[in-house]
């Protein structure tokens, strides 16, 4: 998976609790992305990063925050988890910003269940 | 605004027969187009990409796709299906920098391919 790991791989939590998902890359790629995948929706972009401490919102950013203090790590935080955030979360990386034809490489995913 | 429509949510073929997964896109600028495959409980893997060079693009595992601007289509094909091709396939569009990209790939909703023995 192009040197991308996600942790944890599975998590069950309760409504109202904070949750942090971690994406770690060993490729030294500048751009990192967080997506969520839901049946019938494909993948939707939550947030992305274009460098250390540089992030921007995607299509479905409400209820999520991100941080990138090092090139290799991109954290996704659900500030107060809700059942609608039950999903599979994918991290992706690319050498250049999406739109420049460079492919994105995806991690193995994290399955999050909010009860 | 860019969008992607995968015309079939589920396609079923017999092993050894041709595969056709249909994708139509909408984009205001010169798009880049991708097909990704996702096997059960796995991440996504790039099959092929179109970036304004040859309109017929060859990918991995015998797949290919043809970019047809007049039809705004980017259908994925394979001459002979194999059992290992059973997976979900995503058509993806991305605009070039002129489109003011905010770092977003637009994914279709996916087509599940089943392959019968």
mmCIF file of C-alpha atoms in Angstrom:
data_model
loop_
_atom_site.group_PDB
_atom_site.id
_atom_site.type_symbol
_atom_site.label_atom_id
_atom_site.label_comp_id
_atom_site.label_asym_id
_atom_site.label_seq_id
_atom_site.Cartn_x
_atom_site.Cartn_y
_atom_site.Cartn_z
ATOM 1 C CA UNK A 1 0.000 0.000 0.000
ATOM 2 C CA UNK A 2 2.761 2.465 -0.959
ATOM 3 C CA UNK A 3 4.048 2.890 2.598
ATOM 4 C CA UNK A 4 0.818 4.110 4.168
ATOM 5 C CA UNK A 5 -0.495 2.811 7.453
ATOM 6 C CA UNK A 6 -3.627 3.730 9.342
ATOM 7 C CA UNK A 7 -4.345 3.194 13.006
ATOM 8 C CA UNK A 8 -6.443 1.883 14.467
ATOM 9 C CA UNK A 9 -7.834 -0.407 11.785
ATOM 10 C CA UNK A 10 -11.079 -0.941 13.675
ATOM 11 C CA UNK A 11 -12.704 1.093 16.418
ATOM 12 C CA UNK A 12 -15.998 1.031 18.231
ATOM 13 C CA UNK A 13 -16.881 4.076 20.279
ATOM 14 C CA UNK A 14 -19.852 5.769 21.859
ATOM 15 C CA UNK A 15 -21.733 8.856 20.781
ATOM 16 C CA UNK A 16 -20.216 12.036 22.164
ATOM 17 C CA UNK A 17 -16.683 10.774 22.655
ATOM 18 C CA UNK A 18 -13.704 12.222 20.794
ATOM 19 C CA UNK A 19 -11.888 9.937 18.368
ATOM 20 C CA UNK A 20 -8.556 10.395 16.608
ATOM 21 C CA UNK A 21 -7.469 8.404 13.585
ATOM 22 C CA UNK A 22 -3.859 8.401 12.463
ATOM 23 C CA UNK A 23 -2.362 8.161 9.006
ATOM 24 C CA UNK A 24 1.365 7.577 8.675
ATOM 25 C CA UNK A 25 3.360 7.585 5.424
ATOM 26 C CA UNK A 26 6.936 6.701 4.626
ATOM 27 C CA UNK A 27 6.911 8.121 1.062
ATOM 28 C CA UNK A 28 7.658 11.762 1.958
ATOM 29 C CA UNK A 29 4.727 12.881 -0.206
ATOM 30 C CA UNK A 30 3.623 16.452 0.301
ATOM 31 C CA UNK A 31 -0.152 15.955 0.004
ATOM 32 C CA UNK A 32 -2.307 13.907 2.316
ATOM 33 C CA UNK A 33 -6.063 13.376 2.304
ATOM 34 C CA UNK A 34 -8.805 11.937 4.482
ATOM 35 C CA UNK A 35 -11.873 10.374 2.855
ATOM 36 C CA UNK A 36 -14.901 8.569 4.165
ATOM 37 C CA UNK A 37 -16.575 5.749 2.272
ATOM 38 C CA UNK A 38 -20.257 4.998 2.682
ATOM 39 C CA UNK A 39 -22.454 2.607 0.689
ATOM 40 C CA UNK A 40 -23.901 4.305 -2.361
ATOM 41 C CA UNK A 41 -21.681 7.382 -1.994
ATOM 42 C CA UNK A 42 -18.260 6.325 -3.170
ATOM 43 C CA UNK A 43 -15.486 8.223 -1.398
ATOM 44 C CA UNK A 44 -15.946 11.783 -0.200
ATOM 45 C CA UNK A 45 -13.156 14.116 0.810
ATOM 46 C CA UNK A 46 -13.170 15.302 4.430
ATOM 47 C CA UNK A 47 -9.963 17.344 4.684
ATOM 48 C CA UNK A 48 -6.632 17.473 2.955
ATOM 49 C CA UNK A 49 -3.166 18.815 3.677
ATOM 50 C CA UNK A 50 -0.690 20.457 1.325
ATOM 51 C CA UNK A 51 2.172 20.657 3.791
ATOM 52 C CA UNK A 52 3.072 20.703 7.447
ATOM 53 C CA UNK A 53 0.491 22.796 9.286
ATOM 54 C CA UNK A 54 -1.301 23.538 5.979
ATOM 55 C CA UNK A 55 -4.757 22.020 5.688
ATOM 56 C CA UNK A 56 -8.039 22.748 3.972
ATOM 57 C CA UNK A 57 -11.617 21.529 4.059
ATOM 58 C CA UNK A 58 -13.163 19.069 1.680
ATOM 59 C CA UNK A 59 -16.716 18.255 0.767
ATOM 60 C CA UNK A 60 -17.837 16.789 4.129
ATOM 61 C CA UNK A 61 -15.709 18.509 6.772
ATOM 62 C CA UNK A 62 -18.382 19.314 9.392
ATOM 63 C CA UNK A 63 -17.665 17.558 12.684
ATOM 64 C CA UNK A 64 -14.067 16.774 11.751
ATOM 65 C CA UNK A 65 -10.742 18.472 12.348
ATOM 66 C CA UNK A 66 -7.251 17.569 11.190
ATOM 67 C CA UNK A 67 -3.675 18.300 12.115
ATOM 68 C CA UNK A 68 -0.340 17.773 10.440
ATOM 69 C CA UNK A 69 2.678 18.551 12.581
ATOM 70 C CA UNK A 70 5.064 16.339 10.609
ATOM 71 C CA UNK A 71 5.274 15.423 6.946
ATOM 72 C CA UNK A 72 4.642 11.773 7.682
ATOM 73 C CA UNK A 73 1.598 12.052 9.961
ATOM 74 C CA UNK A 74 -1.927 13.307 9.289
ATOM 75 C CA UNK A 75 -4.449 13.050 12.108
ATOM 76 C CA UNK A 76 -8.227 13.105 11.761
ATOM 77 C CA UNK A 77 -10.242 13.967 14.872
ATOM 78 C CA UNK A 78 -13.933 13.556 15.419
ATOM 79 C CA UNK A 79 -14.518 16.112 18.136
ATOM 80 C CA UNK A 80 -17.736 14.514 19.396
ATOM 81 C CA UNK A 81 -18.576 11.344 17.514
ATOM 82 C CA UNK A 82 -22.104 10.828 16.184
ATOM 83 C CA UNK A 83 -23.740 7.753 14.678
ATOM 84 C CA UNK A 84 -23.703 9.447 11.253
ATOM 85 C CA UNK A 85 -19.919 9.272 11.378
ATOM 86 C CA UNK A 86 -19.974 5.485 11.362
ATOM 87 C CA UNK A 87 -18.017 4.795 8.189
ATOM 88 C CA UNK A 88 -14.820 3.488 6.699
ATOM 89 C CA UNK A 89 -12.115 6.143 6.652
ATOM 90 C CA UNK A 90 -9.313 6.142 4.089
ATOM 91 C CA UNK A 91 -6.148 8.126 4.091
ATOM 92 C CA UNK A 92 -4.440 8.906 0.778
ATOM 93 C CA UNK A 93 -1.220 10.569 -0.299
ATOM 94 C CA UNK A 94 0.049 12.102 -3.524
ATOM 95 C CA UNK A 95 3.153 13.819 -4.784
ATOM 96 C CA UNK A 96 1.205 16.699 -6.258
ATOM 97 C CA UNK A 97 -2.213 18.152 -5.680
ATOM 98 C CA UNK A 98 -5.144 16.237 -7.093
ATOM 99 C CA UNK A 99 -5.844 17.734 -10.480
ATOM 100 C CA UNK A 100 -2.333 17.369 -11.778
ATOM 101 C CA UNK A 101 -2.919 13.803 -12.919
ATOM 102 C CA UNK A 102 -0.803 12.260 -10.209
ATOM 103 C CA UNK A 103 -2.507 9.322 -8.680
ATOM 104 C CA UNK A 104 -3.385 9.115 -5.044
ATOM 105 C CA UNK A 105 -2.185 6.126 -3.060
ATOM 106 C CA UNK A 106 -4.592 4.811 -0.461
ATOM 107 C CA UNK A 107 -4.110 3.298 2.944
ATOM 108 C CA UNK A 108 -5.903 0.130 4.101
ATOM 109 C CA UNK A 109 -8.741 1.997 5.827
ATOM 110 C CA UNK A 110 -10.153 2.318 9.343
ATOM 111 C CA UNK A 111 -13.599 0.979 10.121
ATOM 112 C CA UNK A 112 -15.240 3.194 12.737
ATOM 113 C CA UNK A 113 -18.505 2.324 14.454
ATOM 114 C CA UNK A 114 -20.228 4.921 16.646
ATOM 115 C CA UNK A 115 -22.877 3.425 18.918
ATOM 116 C CA UNK B 1 -18.682 21.769 -11.547
ATOM 117 C CA UNK B 2 -17.328 18.313 -12.045
ATOM 118 C CA UNK B 3 -19.301 15.147 -11.522
ATOM 119 C CA UNK B 4 -19.076 11.453 -12.273
ATOM 120 C CA UNK B 5 -21.873 9.016 -13.045
ATOM 121 C CA UNK B 6 -21.317 5.302 -13.024
ATOM 122 C CA UNK B 7 -24.250 3.966 -14.938
ATOM 123 C CA UNK B 8 -24.468 0.552 -13.287
ATOM 124 C CA UNK B 9 -24.282 -0.135 -9.584
ATOM 125 C CA UNK B 10 -23.807 -3.857 -10.194
ATOM 126 C CA UNK B 11 -22.542 -5.819 -13.197
ATOM 127 C CA UNK B 12 -22.453 -9.604 -13.370
ATOM 128 C CA UNK B 13 -20.494 -11.525 -16.019
ATOM 129 C CA UNK B 14 -19.354 -15.073 -16.573
ATOM 130 C CA UNK B 15 -15.696 -15.957 -16.395
ATOM 131 C CA UNK B 16 -14.067 -15.588 -19.808
ATOM 132 C CA UNK B 17 -16.627 -13.087 -21.148
ATOM 133 C CA UNK B 18 -16.015 -9.375 -21.766
ATOM 134 C CA UNK B 19 -16.382 -6.745 -19.071
ATOM 135 C CA UNK B 20 -17.843 -3.280 -19.644
ATOM 136 C CA UNK B 21 -18.159 -0.796 -16.777
ATOM 137 C CA UNK B 22 -19.654 2.508 -17.855
ATOM 138 C CA UNK B 23 -18.685 5.967 -16.664
ATOM 139 C CA UNK B 24 -19.797 9.416 -17.769
ATOM 140 C CA UNK B 25 -18.255 12.601 -16.450
ATOM 141 C CA UNK B 26 -18.941 16.287 -16.410
ATOM 142 C CA UNK B 27 -16.097 18.775 -16.209
ATOM 143 C CA UNK B 28 -15.640 22.410 -17.128
ATOM 144 C CA UNK B 29 -11.943 22.020 -17.818
ATOM 145 C CA UNK B 30 -9.582 19.420 -19.190
ATOM 146 C CA UNK B 31 -10.092 16.559 -16.792
ATOM 147 C CA UNK B 32 -7.834 13.829 -15.592
ATOM 148 C CA UNK B 33 -9.731 10.577 -15.293
ATOM 149 C CA UNK B 34 -8.942 7.493 -13.280
ATOM 150 C CA UNK B 35 -10.288 4.043 -12.595
ATOM 151 C CA UNK B 36 -9.613 2.545 -9.176
ATOM 152 C CA UNK B 37 -10.410 -0.974 -7.979
ATOM 153 C CA UNK B 38 -11.251 -2.017 -4.433
ATOM 154 C CA UNK B 39 -11.225 -5.657 -3.422
ATOM 155 C CA UNK B 40 -13.255 -6.621 -0.340
ATOM 156 C CA UNK B 41 -11.899 -5.107 2.883
ATOM 157 C CA UNK B 42 -8.979 -3.536 1.047
ATOM 158 C CA UNK B 43 -7.877 -0.039 0.094
ATOM 159 C CA UNK B 44 -8.129 1.367 -3.421
ATOM 160 C CA UNK B 45 -5.661 0.556 -6.149
ATOM 161 C CA UNK B 46 -5.160 2.513 -9.361
ATOM 162 C CA UNK B 47 -6.069 0.574 -12.495
ATOM 163 C CA UNK B 48 -5.346 3.259 -15.065
ATOM 164 C CA UNK B 49 -5.419 6.999 -15.703
ATOM 165 C CA UNK B 50 -6.071 9.387 -18.567
ATOM 166 C CA UNK B 51 -4.131 12.634 -18.670
ATOM 167 C CA UNK B 52 -4.756 14.103 -22.155
ATOM 168 C CA UNK B 53 -2.264 11.937 -23.979
ATOM 169 C CA UNK B 54 -3.536 8.856 -25.834
ATOM 170 C CA UNK B 55 -7.305 8.462 -25.656
ATOM 171 C CA UNK B 56 -7.034 4.685 -25.269
ATOM 172 C CA UNK B 57 -5.435 3.956 -21.948
ATOM 173 C CA UNK B 58 -4.102 0.566 -20.935
ATOM 174 C CA UNK B 59 -3.966 -0.381 -17.296
ATOM 175 C CA UNK B 60 -3.028 -3.275 -15.103
ATOM 176 C CA UNK B 61 -4.543 -6.774 -15.247
ATOM 177 C CA UNK B 62 -5.672 -6.424 -18.864
ATOM 178 C CA UNK B 63 -8.048 -3.515 -18.305
ATOM 179 C CA UNK B 64 -8.272 -0.546 -20.625
ATOM 180 C CA UNK B 65 -10.442 2.539 -20.996
ATOM 181 C CA UNK B 66 -11.193 4.910 -23.830
ATOM 182 C CA UNK B 67 -11.633 8.645 -23.332
ATOM 183 C CA UNK B 68 -14.376 9.959 -25.610
ATOM 184 C CA UNK B 69 -14.720 13.697 -25.265
ATOM 185 C CA UNK B 70 -17.726 13.948 -27.577
ATOM 186 C CA UNK B 71 -19.612 11.475 -25.408
ATOM 187 C CA UNK B 72 -18.040 12.603 -22.100
ATOM 188 C CA UNK B 73 -17.396 8.949 -21.360
ATOM 189 C CA UNK B 74 -14.550 6.901 -19.944
ATOM 190 C CA UNK B 75 -15.776 3.308 -20.000
ATOM 191 C CA UNK B 76 -13.640 0.508 -18.566
ATOM 192 C CA UNK B 77 -13.301 -2.739 -20.508
ATOM 193 C CA UNK B 78 -11.565 -6.074 -20.341
ATOM 194 C CA UNK B 79 -11.784 -8.735 -23.074
ATOM 195 C CA UNK B 80 -12.042 -11.721 -20.746
ATOM 196 C CA UNK B 81 -13.116 -11.651 -17.112
ATOM 197 C CA UNK B 82 -11.284 -13.614 -14.455
ATOM 198 C CA UNK B 83 -12.629 -14.649 -11.069
ATOM 199 C CA UNK B 84 -10.043 -12.401 -9.403
ATOM 200 C CA UNK B 85 -11.619 -9.362 -11.112
ATOM 201 C CA UNK B 86 -14.597 -9.526 -8.747
ATOM 202 C CA UNK B 87 -14.377 -6.223 -6.859
ATOM 203 C CA UNK B 88 -15.799 -2.737 -6.739
ATOM 204 C CA UNK B 89 -14.632 -0.261 -9.368
ATOM 205 C CA UNK B 90 -14.621 3.505 -9.057
ATOM 206 C CA UNK B 91 -14.450 6.055 -11.841
ATOM 207 C CA UNK B 92 -12.802 9.280 -10.682
ATOM 208 C CA UNK B 93 -12.463 12.733 -12.229
ATOM 209 C CA UNK B 94 -10.112 15.538 -11.346
ATOM 210 C CA UNK B 95 -9.841 18.941 -12.913
ATOM 211 C CA UNK B 96 -6.576 20.567 -13.856
ATOM 212 C CA UNK B 97 -5.168 23.563 -12.023
ATOM 213 C CA UNK B 98 -7.135 25.930 -14.238
ATOM 214 C CA UNK B 99 -10.238 24.535 -12.652
ATOM 215 C CA UNK B 100 -9.248 25.959 -9.311
ATOM 216 C CA UNK B 101 -8.855 22.533 -7.867
ATOM 217 C CA UNK B 102 -9.121 22.427 -4.125
ATOM 218 C CA UNK B 103 -7.388 19.115 -3.980
ATOM 219 C CA UNK B 104 -10.509 17.148 -4.678
ATOM 220 C CA UNK B 105 -10.990 13.980 -6.625
ATOM 221 C CA UNK B 106 -14.636 13.329 -7.433
ATOM 222 C CA UNK B 107 -15.538 9.671 -7.087
ATOM 223 C CA UNK B 108 -18.381 7.875 -8.754
ATOM 224 C CA UNK B 109 -20.578 5.769 -6.506
ATOM 225 C CA UNK B 110 -18.941 2.563 -7.634
ATOM 226 C CA UNK B 111 -19.834 -0.501 -9.690
ATOM 227 C CA UNK B 112 -19.669 -3.929 -8.094
ATOM 228 C CA UNK B 113 -18.431 -6.524 -10.538
ATOM 229 C CA UNK B 114 -19.409 -10.128 -9.937
ATOM 230 C CA UNK B 115 -17.785 -12.915 -11.945
ATOM 231 C CA UNK B 116 -19.592 -16.240 -12.207
ATOM 232 C CA UNK B 117 -17.675 -19.466 -12.823
#
